[in-house]
Short mmCIF file of C-alpha atoms in Angstrom, two decimals:
data_model
loop_
_atom_site.label_atom_id
_atom_site.label_comp_id
_atom_site.label_asym_id
_atom_site.label_seq_id
_atom_site.Cartn_x
_atom_site.Cartn_y
_atom_site.Cartn_z
CA MET A 1 0.00 0.00 0.00
CA ARG A 2 1.37 3.40 -0.93
CA ILE A 3 1.60 5.95 1.85
CA SER A 4 2.11 9.45 0.66
CA THR A 5 3.61 12.32 2.62
CA ALA A 6 0.22 14.13 2.63
CA GLN A 7 -1.53 11.07 4.05
CA THR A 8 1.05 10.81 6.79
CA TYR A 9 0.57 14.50 7.64
CA GLU A 10 -3.23 14.09 7.75
CA THR A 11 -3.09 11.03 9.97
CA THR A 12 -0.75 12.73 12.36
CA VAL A 13 -2.84 15.92 12.52
CA ASN A 14 -6.01 13.89 13.18
CA SER A 15 -4.26 12.07 15.99
CA LEU A 16 -3.10 15.36 17.47
CA GLN A 17 -6.58 16.83 17.33
CA ARG A 18 -8.13 13.74 18.93
CA ARG A 19 -5.59 13.73 21.76
CA GLN A 20 -6.05 17.46 22.23
CA GLN A 21 -9.82 16.99 22.50
CA GLU A 22 -9.36 14.21 25.06
CA LEU A 23 -6.97 16.37 27.05
CA SER A 24 -9.37 19.31 26.93
CA ARG A 25 -12.32 17.12 28.04
CA SER A 26 -10.28 15.70 30.89
CA GLN A 27 -9.28 19.18 31.97
CA SER A 28 -12.92 20.33 31.80
CA GLN A 29 -14.02 17.39 33.98
CA MET A 30 -11.37 18.22 36.56
CA THR A 31 -12.47 21.86 36.61
CA SER A 32 -16.19 21.04 37.06
CA GLY A 33 -15.68 17.99 39.25
CA LYS A 34 -18.31 16.17 37.17
CA ARG A 35 -17.79 13.00 35.18
CA ILE A 36 -20.82 13.78 33.01
CA ASP A 37 -21.01 17.13 31.23
CA ARG A 38 -23.55 16.01 28.65
CA ALA A 39 -26.11 13.24 28.61
CA SER A 40 -24.19 11.63 25.74
CA ASP A 41 -21.20 11.10 28.03
CA ASP A 42 -23.09 8.32 29.89
CA PRO A 43 -26.83 8.15 29.10
CA THR A 44 -27.63 5.63 31.85
CA ALA A 45 -25.80 7.53 34.59
CA ALA A 46 -27.21 10.84 33.32
CA ALA A 47 -30.77 9.49 33.61
CA ARG A 48 -30.07 8.21 37.13
CA ALA A 49 -28.65 11.59 38.14
CA GLU A 50 -31.68 13.39 36.67
CA ARG A 51 -34.12 11.21 38.63
CA ALA A 52 -32.13 11.87 41.81
CA LEU A 53 -32.20 15.61 41.12
CA ILE A 54 -36.01 15.54 40.74
CA GLU A 55 -36.34 13.63 44.01
CA GLN A 56 -34.06 16.14 45.71
CA SER A 57 -36.13 19.06 44.39
CA ARG A 58 -39.36 17.47 45.64
CA GLY A 59 -37.83 16.97 49.06
CA GLU A 60 -36.67 20.58 49.23
CA THR A 61 -40.18 21.74 48.28
CA THR A 62 -41.64 19.60 51.06
CA LEU A 63 -39.20 21.14 53.54
CA ARG A 64 -40.27 24.66 52.52
CA VAL A 65 -43.94 23.76 53.07
CA ALA A 66 -43.05 22.08 56.37
CA ASP A 67 -41.25 25.23 57.52
CA ALA A 68 -44.29 27.38 56.64
CA SER A 69 -46.61 24.97 58.45
CA ARG A 70 -44.30 24.82 61.47
CA ASN A 71 -44.31 28.61 61.70
CA ALA A 72 -48.12 28.75 61.50
CA MET A 73 -48.62 25.99 64.08
CA GLN A 74 -46.09 27.47 66.50
CA LEU A 75 -47.81 30.86 66.31
CA SER A 76 -51.25 29.23 66.64
CA GLU A 77 -50.17 27.15 69.63
CA SER A 78 -48.78 30.26 71.29
CA ALA A 79 -51.94 32.25 70.51
CA LEU A 80 -54.14 29.51 71.97
CA GLY A 81 -51.97 29.58 75.09
CA ASP A 82 -52.59 33.32 75.37
CA ALA A 83 -56.32 32.78 74.85
CA THR A 84 -56.35 30.11 77.57
CA ASN A 85 -54.67 32.47 80.03
CA LEU A 86 -57.09 35.27 79.19
CA LEU A 87 -60.11 33.02 79.63
CA GLN A 88 -58.75 31.76 82.94
CA SER A 89 -58.50 35.40 84.03
CA ALA A 90 -62.09 35.99 82.90
CA ARG A 91 -63.18 32.93 84.85
CA GLU A 92 -61.57 34.25 88.04
CA THR A 93 -63.27 37.61 87.52
CA LEU A 94 -66.63 35.90 87.05
CA VAL A 95 -66.14 33.89 90.24
CA ALA A 96 -65.54 37.15 92.08
CA ALA A 97 -68.73 38.60 90.56
CA GLY A 98 -70.71 35.83 92.24
CA ASN A 99 -69.99 37.29 95.66
CA GLY A 100 -73.36 37.83 97.27
CA ALA A 101 -72.15 40.89 99.14
CA TYR A 102 -71.32 42.82 95.96
CA GLN A 103 -73.48 45.73 94.94
CA PRO A 104 -74.31 46.67 91.30
CA THR A 105 -71.45 49.21 91.20
CA GLU A 106 -68.93 46.54 92.24
CA ARG A 107 -70.31 44.09 89.71
CA ARG A 108 -70.04 46.79 87.02
CA ALA A 109 -66.35 47.24 87.83
CA LEU A 110 -65.81 43.51 87.35
CA ALA A 111 -67.80 43.70 84.11
CA LEU A 112 -65.32 46.30 82.83
CA GLN A 113 -62.51 43.81 83.46
CA LEU A 114 -64.44 41.15 81.54
CA ARG A 115 -64.92 43.54 78.61
CA GLU A 116 -61.17 44.18 78.53
CA VAL A 117 -60.54 40.43 78.43
CA ARG A 118 -63.12 40.07 75.66
CA MET A 119 -61.35 42.74 73.59
CA GLN A 120 -57.99 41.00 74.06
CA LEU A 121 -59.51 37.65 73.08
CA LEU A 122 -60.84 39.22 69.88
CA ASN A 123 -57.35 40.55 69.11
CA VAL A 124 -55.89 37.06 69.61
CA ALA A 125 -58.57 35.55 67.36
CA ASN A 126 -57.60 38.05 64.62
CA GLN A 127 -53.84 37.56 65.03
CA GLN A 128 -51.85 37.54 61.78
CA ASP A 129 -49.26 34.96 60.79
CA GLY A 130 -46.58 37.40 59.57
CA ASN A 131 -47.18 36.58 55.89
CA GLY A 132 -50.30 38.68 55.37
CA GLY A 133 -52.67 35.91 56.47
CA TYR A 134 -54.52 35.15 59.70
CA LEU A 135 -53.80 32.26 62.05
CA PHE A 136 -57.50 31.52 62.58
CA GLY A 137 -58.66 32.63 59.14
CA GLY A 138 -59.93 29.22 58.08
CA GLN A 139 -59.62 28.77 54.33
CA GLY A 140 -58.38 32.29 53.77
CA VAL A 141 -59.57 35.85 54.08
CA LYS A 142 -57.95 39.22 53.28
CA THR A 143 -59.42 41.01 56.29
CA ALA A 144 -59.82 40.12 59.96
CA PRO A 145 -61.85 36.86 60.14
CA PHE A 146 -63.77 37.77 63.31
CA LEU A 147 -66.07 40.80 63.22
CA ASP A 148 -67.59 42.31 66.36
CA ALA A 149 -71.10 42.93 65.08
CA VAL A 150 -74.24 44.09 66.89
CA GLY A 151 -75.49 40.55 67.48
CA GLY A 152 -72.11 39.28 68.65
CA VAL A 153 -68.85 38.19 67.08
CA ALA A 154 -69.29 36.67 63.62
CA PHE A 155 -66.89 34.66 61.45
CA ALA A 156 -66.25 36.45 58.14
CA SER A 157 -64.31 33.68 56.42
CA THR A 158 -64.87 30.10 55.28
CA GLY A 159 -64.55 27.36 57.84
CA GLY A 160 -61.82 24.76 57.55
CA GLN A 161 -58.09 25.16 57.10
CA ILE A 162 -55.53 25.72 54.35
CA ASP A 163 -53.27 22.73 53.72
CA GLY A 164 -49.84 22.85 52.09
CA SER A 165 -49.44 21.07 48.77
CA THR A 166 -47.56 17.96 49.88
CA SER A 167 -48.21 14.24 50.14
CA GLU A 168 -49.03 14.79 53.83
CA ARG A 169 -51.56 17.31 55.12
CA LEU A 170 -49.60 20.21 56.56
CA PRO A 171 -51.97 22.94 57.80
CA LEU A 172 -51.05 26.56 57.10
CA SER A 173 -53.97 27.93 59.13
CA VAL A 174 -56.42 26.84 61.84
CA ASP A 175 -60.18 26.47 61.58
CA GLY A 176 -60.91 29.51 63.71
CA GLU A 177 -64.67 29.11 63.47
CA GLN A 178 -64.44 25.70 65.12
CA VAL A 179 -62.01 26.88 67.80
CA TRP A 180 -63.70 30.13 68.84
CA LEU A 181 -67.37 29.70 67.94
CA HIS A 182 -68.14 25.97 68.12
CA ALA A 183 -67.46 24.62 71.59
CA ARG A 184 -70.11 22.28 72.96
CA SER A 185 -72.76 23.97 75.01
CA GLY A 186 -73.70 23.06 78.57
CA ASN A 187 -71.52 20.39 80.15
CA GLY A 188 -70.84 18.86 76.77
CA VAL A 189 -73.72 16.36 76.99
CA PHE A 190 -76.71 18.38 78.10
CA GLU A 191 -77.35 22.05 78.82
CA THR A 192 -79.28 23.47 81.78
CA ALA A 193 -81.03 26.82 81.62
CA ALA A 194 -83.39 28.94 83.68
CA SER A 195 -86.56 30.12 81.99
CA THR A 196 -86.64 33.85 81.34
CA GLY A 197 -89.95 34.20 83.21
CA ASN A 198 -88.61 32.87 86.51
CA THR A 199 -89.34 35.17 89.45
CA GLY A 200 -87.64 33.29 92.30
CA SER A 201 -84.05 33.57 93.51
CA ALA A 202 -83.01 30.04 92.51
CA TRP A 203 -80.38 29.11 89.97
CA VAL A 204 -79.28 25.79 88.45
CA ASP A 205 -75.74 24.46 87.99
CA GLY A 206 -74.31 22.82 84.87
CA GLY A 207 -75.18 19.31 86.00
CA GLN A 208 -73.48 16.03 85.17
CA VAL A 209 -74.28 12.69 83.58
CA THR A 210 -74.93 9.76 85.93
CA ASP A 211 -76.25 7.18 83.48
CA PRO A 212 -75.59 7.73 79.75
CA SER A 213 -78.02 4.97 78.79
CA ALA A 214 -80.90 6.72 80.56
CA LEU A 215 -80.49 10.14 78.94
CA PRO A 216 -83.73 11.42 77.34
CA ALA A 217 -84.07 11.87 73.61
CA GLY A 218 -85.74 15.26 73.97
CA ASP A 219 -85.85 18.24 76.30
CA VAL A 220 -86.82 17.87 79.95
CA ALA A 221 -87.79 20.54 82.48
CA LEU A 222 -88.18 20.90 86.22
CA LEU A 223 -91.39 22.79 87.00
CA PHE A 224 -91.65 24.11 90.56
CA GLY A 225 -94.72 24.51 92.68
CA THR A 226 -95.95 23.95 96.25
CA ASP A 227 -97.87 21.20 98.02
CA ALA A 228 -100.84 21.59 100.34
CA SER A 229 -98.58 22.50 103.25
CA GLY A 230 -96.81 25.22 101.25
CA ALA A 231 -93.55 23.27 100.87
CA THR A 232 -91.72 23.68 97.58
CA THR A 233 -91.99 20.76 95.17
CA TYR A 234 -90.99 20.07 91.60
CA SER A 235 -92.27 17.98 88.72
CA VAL A 236 -90.40 16.62 85.71
CA VAL A 237 -92.28 17.72 82.61
CA ASP A 238 -92.03 17.99 78.85
CA PRO A 239 -91.34 21.74 78.30
CA ALA A 240 -93.17 21.74 75.00
CA SER A 241 -96.46 20.25 76.20
CA GLY A 242 -96.17 20.69 79.96
CA SER A 243 -97.16 17.04 80.55
CA VAL A 244 -95.61 15.19 83.47
CA LEU A 245 -93.06 12.52 82.55
CA ASN A 246 -92.71 9.07 84.13
CA ASP A 247 -89.61 7.55 85.67
CA ALA A 248 -88.08 4.21 84.61
CA SER A 249 -90.67 2.29 86.61
CA GLY A 250 -93.56 4.16 85.00
CA THR A 251 -94.37 6.32 88.03
CA PRO A 252 -95.25 9.96 87.27
CA MET A 253 -92.53 12.33 88.50
CA SER A 254 -94.84 14.91 90.02
CA GLY A 255 -94.91 16.77 93.34
CA LEU A 256 -91.43 15.64 94.39
CA PRO A 257 -89.92 17.33 97.48
CA PHE A 258 -87.29 19.99 96.87
CA ALA A 259 -84.26 20.94 99.00
CA SER A 260 -82.02 23.83 97.98
CA GLY A 261 -78.54 22.78 96.87
CA LYS A 262 -79.36 19.06 97.01
CA SER A 263 -78.71 16.90 93.95
CA ILE A 264 -81.73 16.14 91.78
CA GLU A 265 -81.31 12.98 89.72
CA VAL A 266 -83.58 12.53 86.76
CA MET A 267 -83.25 10.42 83.60
CA GLY A 268 -79.51 9.82 83.88
CA MET A 269 -78.79 13.46 84.82
CA ALA A 270 -77.86 15.01 88.15
CA LEU A 271 -78.16 18.74 88.83
CA LYS A 272 -78.52 21.14 91.72
CA VAL A 273 -81.00 23.97 92.06
CA THR A 274 -79.87 26.44 94.72
CA GLY A 275 -81.98 29.15 96.28
CA GLN A 276 -85.71 29.56 96.55
CA PRO A 277 -87.67 28.98 93.32
CA ALA A 278 -91.08 30.59 93.02
CA PRO A 279 -94.14 28.58 91.97
CA GLY A 280 -94.12 28.32 88.18
CA ASP A 281 -90.35 28.71 87.86
CA GLN A 282 -88.87 26.30 85.37
CA PHE A 283 -85.38 24.98 84.61
CA THR A 284 -84.80 23.05 81.39
CA MET A 285 -82.30 20.39 80.34
CA LYS A 286 -81.67 19.96 76.64
CA GLN A 287 -79.07 18.19 74.54
CA ALA A 288 -75.77 20.02 74.13
CA THR A 289 -74.97 21.45 70.70
CA PRO A 290 -71.59 22.40 69.12
CA ASP A 291 -72.40 26.09 68.70
CA LEU A 292 -71.05 27.75 71.84
CA SER A 293 -69.09 30.93 71.11
CA VAL A 294 -66.58 32.07 73.70
CA PHE A 295 -67.63 35.64 72.95
CA ASP A 296 -71.32 34.84 73.46
CA ALA A 297 -70.45 33.22 76.78
CA LEU A 298 -68.83 36.46 77.92
CA ASP A 299 -71.60 38.63 76.45
CA ASN A 300 -74.32 36.66 78.26
CA ALA A 301 -72.56 37.11 81.58
CA LEU A 302 -71.88 40.80 80.91
CA SER A 303 -75.52 41.53 80.07
CA VAL A 304 -76.50 40.50 83.61
CA LEU A 305 -73.51 41.92 85.48
CA GLU A 306 -74.01 45.32 83.85
CA ASP A 307 -77.72 45.37 84.68
CA PRO A 308 -78.22 47.26 87.98
CA LEU A 309 -81.74 45.81 88.30
CA ALA A 310 -80.69 42.16 87.95
CA SER A 311 -82.01 40.00 90.76
CA ARG A 312 -79.78 37.93 92.99
CA GLY A 313 -81.03 34.77 91.30
CA ALA A 314 -80.30 36.16 87.84
CA VAL A 315 -76.76 37.10 88.85
CA SER A 316 -76.13 33.69 90.37
CA GLN A 317 -77.50 31.99 87.25
CA ALA A 318 -75.37 34.20 84.98
CA VAL A 319 -72.25 33.37 86.98
CA SER A 320 -73.04 29.65 86.96
CA ASN A 321 -73.76 29.61 83.21
CA GLY A 322 -70.69 31.73 82.50
CA LEU A 323 -68.36 29.43 84.43
CA ARG A 324 -69.88 26.39 82.75
CA ASP A 325 -69.54 27.90 79.26
CA MET A 326 -65.99 29.13 79.90
CA ASP A 327 -64.99 25.65 80.99
CA GLN A 328 -66.30 24.30 77.69
CA ALA A 329 -64.48 27.03 75.75
CA LEU A 330 -61.27 26.27 77.66
CA SER A 331 -61.68 22.60 76.80
CA ASN A 332 -62.07 23.54 73.15
CA PHE A 333 -58.94 25.74 73.28
CA GLN A 334 -56.96 22.96 74.91
CA SER A 335 -58.12 20.47 72.29
CA ALA A 336 -57.08 22.83 69.47
CA ARG A 337 -53.76 23.51 71.19
CA SER A 338 -53.16 19.78 71.53
CA THR A 339 -53.90 19.34 67.83
CA ALA A 340 -51.36 22.06 66.99
CA GLY A 341 -48.78 20.31 69.17
CA GLU A 342 -49.44 16.97 67.48
CA THR A 343 -49.05 18.68 64.11
CA LEU A 344 -45.68 20.11 65.17
CA ASN A 345 -44.54 16.61 66.18
CA ARG A 346 -45.72 15.27 62.83
CA ILE A 347 -43.85 18.05 60.99
CA ASP A 348 -40.66 17.16 62.88
CA GLY A 349 -41.03 13.54 61.81
CA LEU A 350 -41.74 14.55 58.21
CA THR A 351 -38.70 16.85 58.21
CA ASP A 352 -36.43 14.04 59.40
CA ARG A 353 -37.76 11.65 56.76
CA THR A 354 -37.49 14.26 54.03
CA ASN A 355 -33.92 15.14 54.96
CA ALA A 356 -33.06 11.44 54.73
CA ARG A 357 -34.66 11.32 51.26
CA ILE A 358 -32.72 14.38 50.13
CA LEU A 359 -29.45 12.91 51.42
CA SER A 360 -30.15 9.64 49.61
CA ALA A 361 -30.94 11.53 46.39
CA LYS A 362 -27.74 13.58 46.70
CA THR A 363 -25.71 10.40 47.23
CA THR A 364 -27.28 8.72 44.20
CA ARG A 365 -26.66 11.79 42.08
CA SER A 366 -23.06 12.05 43.28
CA ASP A 367 -22.41 8.38 42.53
CA ALA A 368 -23.82 8.84 39.03
CA GLU A 369 -22.07 12.02 37.91
CA ASP A 370 -19.28 13.04 40.26
CA LEU A 371 -15.68 12.60 39.22
CA ASP A 372 -13.10 10.40 40.96
CA MET A 373 -10.49 13.11 41.29
CA VAL A 374 -7.52 10.75 41.90
CA GLN A 375 -8.35 8.74 38.82
CA ALA A 376 -9.01 11.93 36.87
CA VAL A 377 -5.57 13.37 37.71
CA SER A 378 -3.90 10.12 36.65
CA ASP A 379 -5.87 10.08 33.37
CA PHE A 380 -5.05 13.72 32.71
CA THR A 381 -1.33 13.09 33.24
CA ASN A 382 -1.39 10.11 30.85
CA LYS A 383 -3.26 12.06 28.19
CA GLN A 384 -0.91 15.01 28.58
CA THR A 385 2.09 12.72 28.10
CA SER A 386 0.42 11.08 25.12
CA TYR A 387 -0.28 14.49 23.58
CA GLN A 388 3.30 15.62 24.05
CA ALA A 389 4.54 12.41 22.45
CA ALA A 390 2.24 12.99 19.49
CA LEU A 391 3.59 16.50 19.09
CA GLN A 392 7.16 15.22 19.05
CA SER A 393 6.23 12.50 16.60
CA TYR A 394 4.64 15.07 14.30
CA SER A 395 7.74 17.25 14.36
CA MET A 396 9.83 14.26 13.27
CA VAL A 397 7.37 13.25 10.53
CA GLN A 398 7.62 16.72 9.06
CA LYS A 399 11.34 16.10 8.39
CA LEU A 400 10.58 12.98 6.27
CA SER A 401 9.52 15.04 3.25
CA LEU A 402 11.38 14.21 -0.03
CA PHE A 403 11.91 17.93 -0.62
CA ASN A 404 13.63 18.26 2.74
CA TYR A 405 15.88 15.32 1.80
CA ILE A 406 16.78 16.85 -1.61
CA GLY A 407 17.34 20.25 0.00
CA ASN A 408 19.83 18.70 2.39
#
C-alpha cells in the first residue's frame, strides 16, 4: 500500500486533534468535578442523576412547606396559650362577681374587666401569621376573620383550614370558626337553663351525667310549685307540652320534694337547684350542641352583670352559666392547642424523613455524575504525556519530506 507524505501528515494531525480533545475534556471534567457534562457522556448515569435531582427538588419543596406549616402551628399554639390564660383570668373575675355581698357598682367594675378580656380575646382571634394571612382565618380571608357585630362576634371567612401542597396534610392555618365559635354547650352532653320568666331567687348548675343509657331523647324541664302545706316541690315535665313525665318504673314524677342545693337525679342526669324557686319557675335540660361561642359566653354574663336591676337569682345563674360555658371554651382551646402540638410533632417527623430522602438523592446523584479526582488526575497526566509524544512525533514526521531530503 502506498503511503504518501500528505496522508502521513493528515493522519498525524487527526491524531493530534483527537488527543487534544481528550486532554481538553479531561481538563474540563477536573475543573467542574463532574464526570458527566452532557447526557451523551453516559446516558444511563445521566438518567439516574436526573431522577435523583427531581427527588431532591421534591424533598426541598416539602421542607419549605413544612417550615411554613411549622411557623403557622407554633404561632397558633402560642396564641391559643394566650387565649387560655385570658379566659382563665375571665373565669376568676366571674367567680368574684358571684360574691353575694357585691353591689351593682362593684359588679359593674368587674364587668369592665371582663370587657377588657373580651377585647384582648378578639385581638388574639384576629392575630396575623406574619405573611399577610390570619392564624385563625380558616380557608383564607384578606381582612380580619372575626367581626364584632351588633349581634355578637361573627366569622367572616370560610370554615376549615388551608393545607400545604404535599403528600401529607400540613396545615397553614387553623379552623378559627371551630375553635372560637363551636365549643359544645352546657356540660358537653346536656345544657341546663333557667326560663326567662322565673321570678324566684333560685339558679341551676351545669349538671353532670350519671347514666348515659338513661339520657332522654328530647328536652326535659323541672317545674316548681308547692304542696298543700306550702312546701316547695318540683315535677319533671315535657317543656313543649307541659305534661308530666314518668320515671323508669312508669311512676309519674310529680310533686317531688325539693331541698335547695341538694342533687336532683332525673333520667340519667344530676343537677342542683340552689336558692328559693317561686311557683311556676322552670329549669330546662336539653341536649348540648356544638355552637357555643366564647364571645357569646362572655356577652351573656356581661348583660346581667351590667344590669343594675338584675335579681340575685339572675346574677347567680349568669355566673353559673358563665363558668360552665368558659370551661367548655377552655376545653375547646386545649383540644385545638393539643392538635397544633401533634401537628408540630408530625412536621418534625416529616422533616427528618425528608432530609433522609434528600441525602439519599444527593448520594445517588453524586455516585452517578461526580468525578473520581484521583483517577481523573492520573488520566489527565497520561493524556498530557500522550499528547506531548504525538507532538514530538509530528515534528519528526515533518522532516521525512522528499523535498527536505533533496534540500539537504
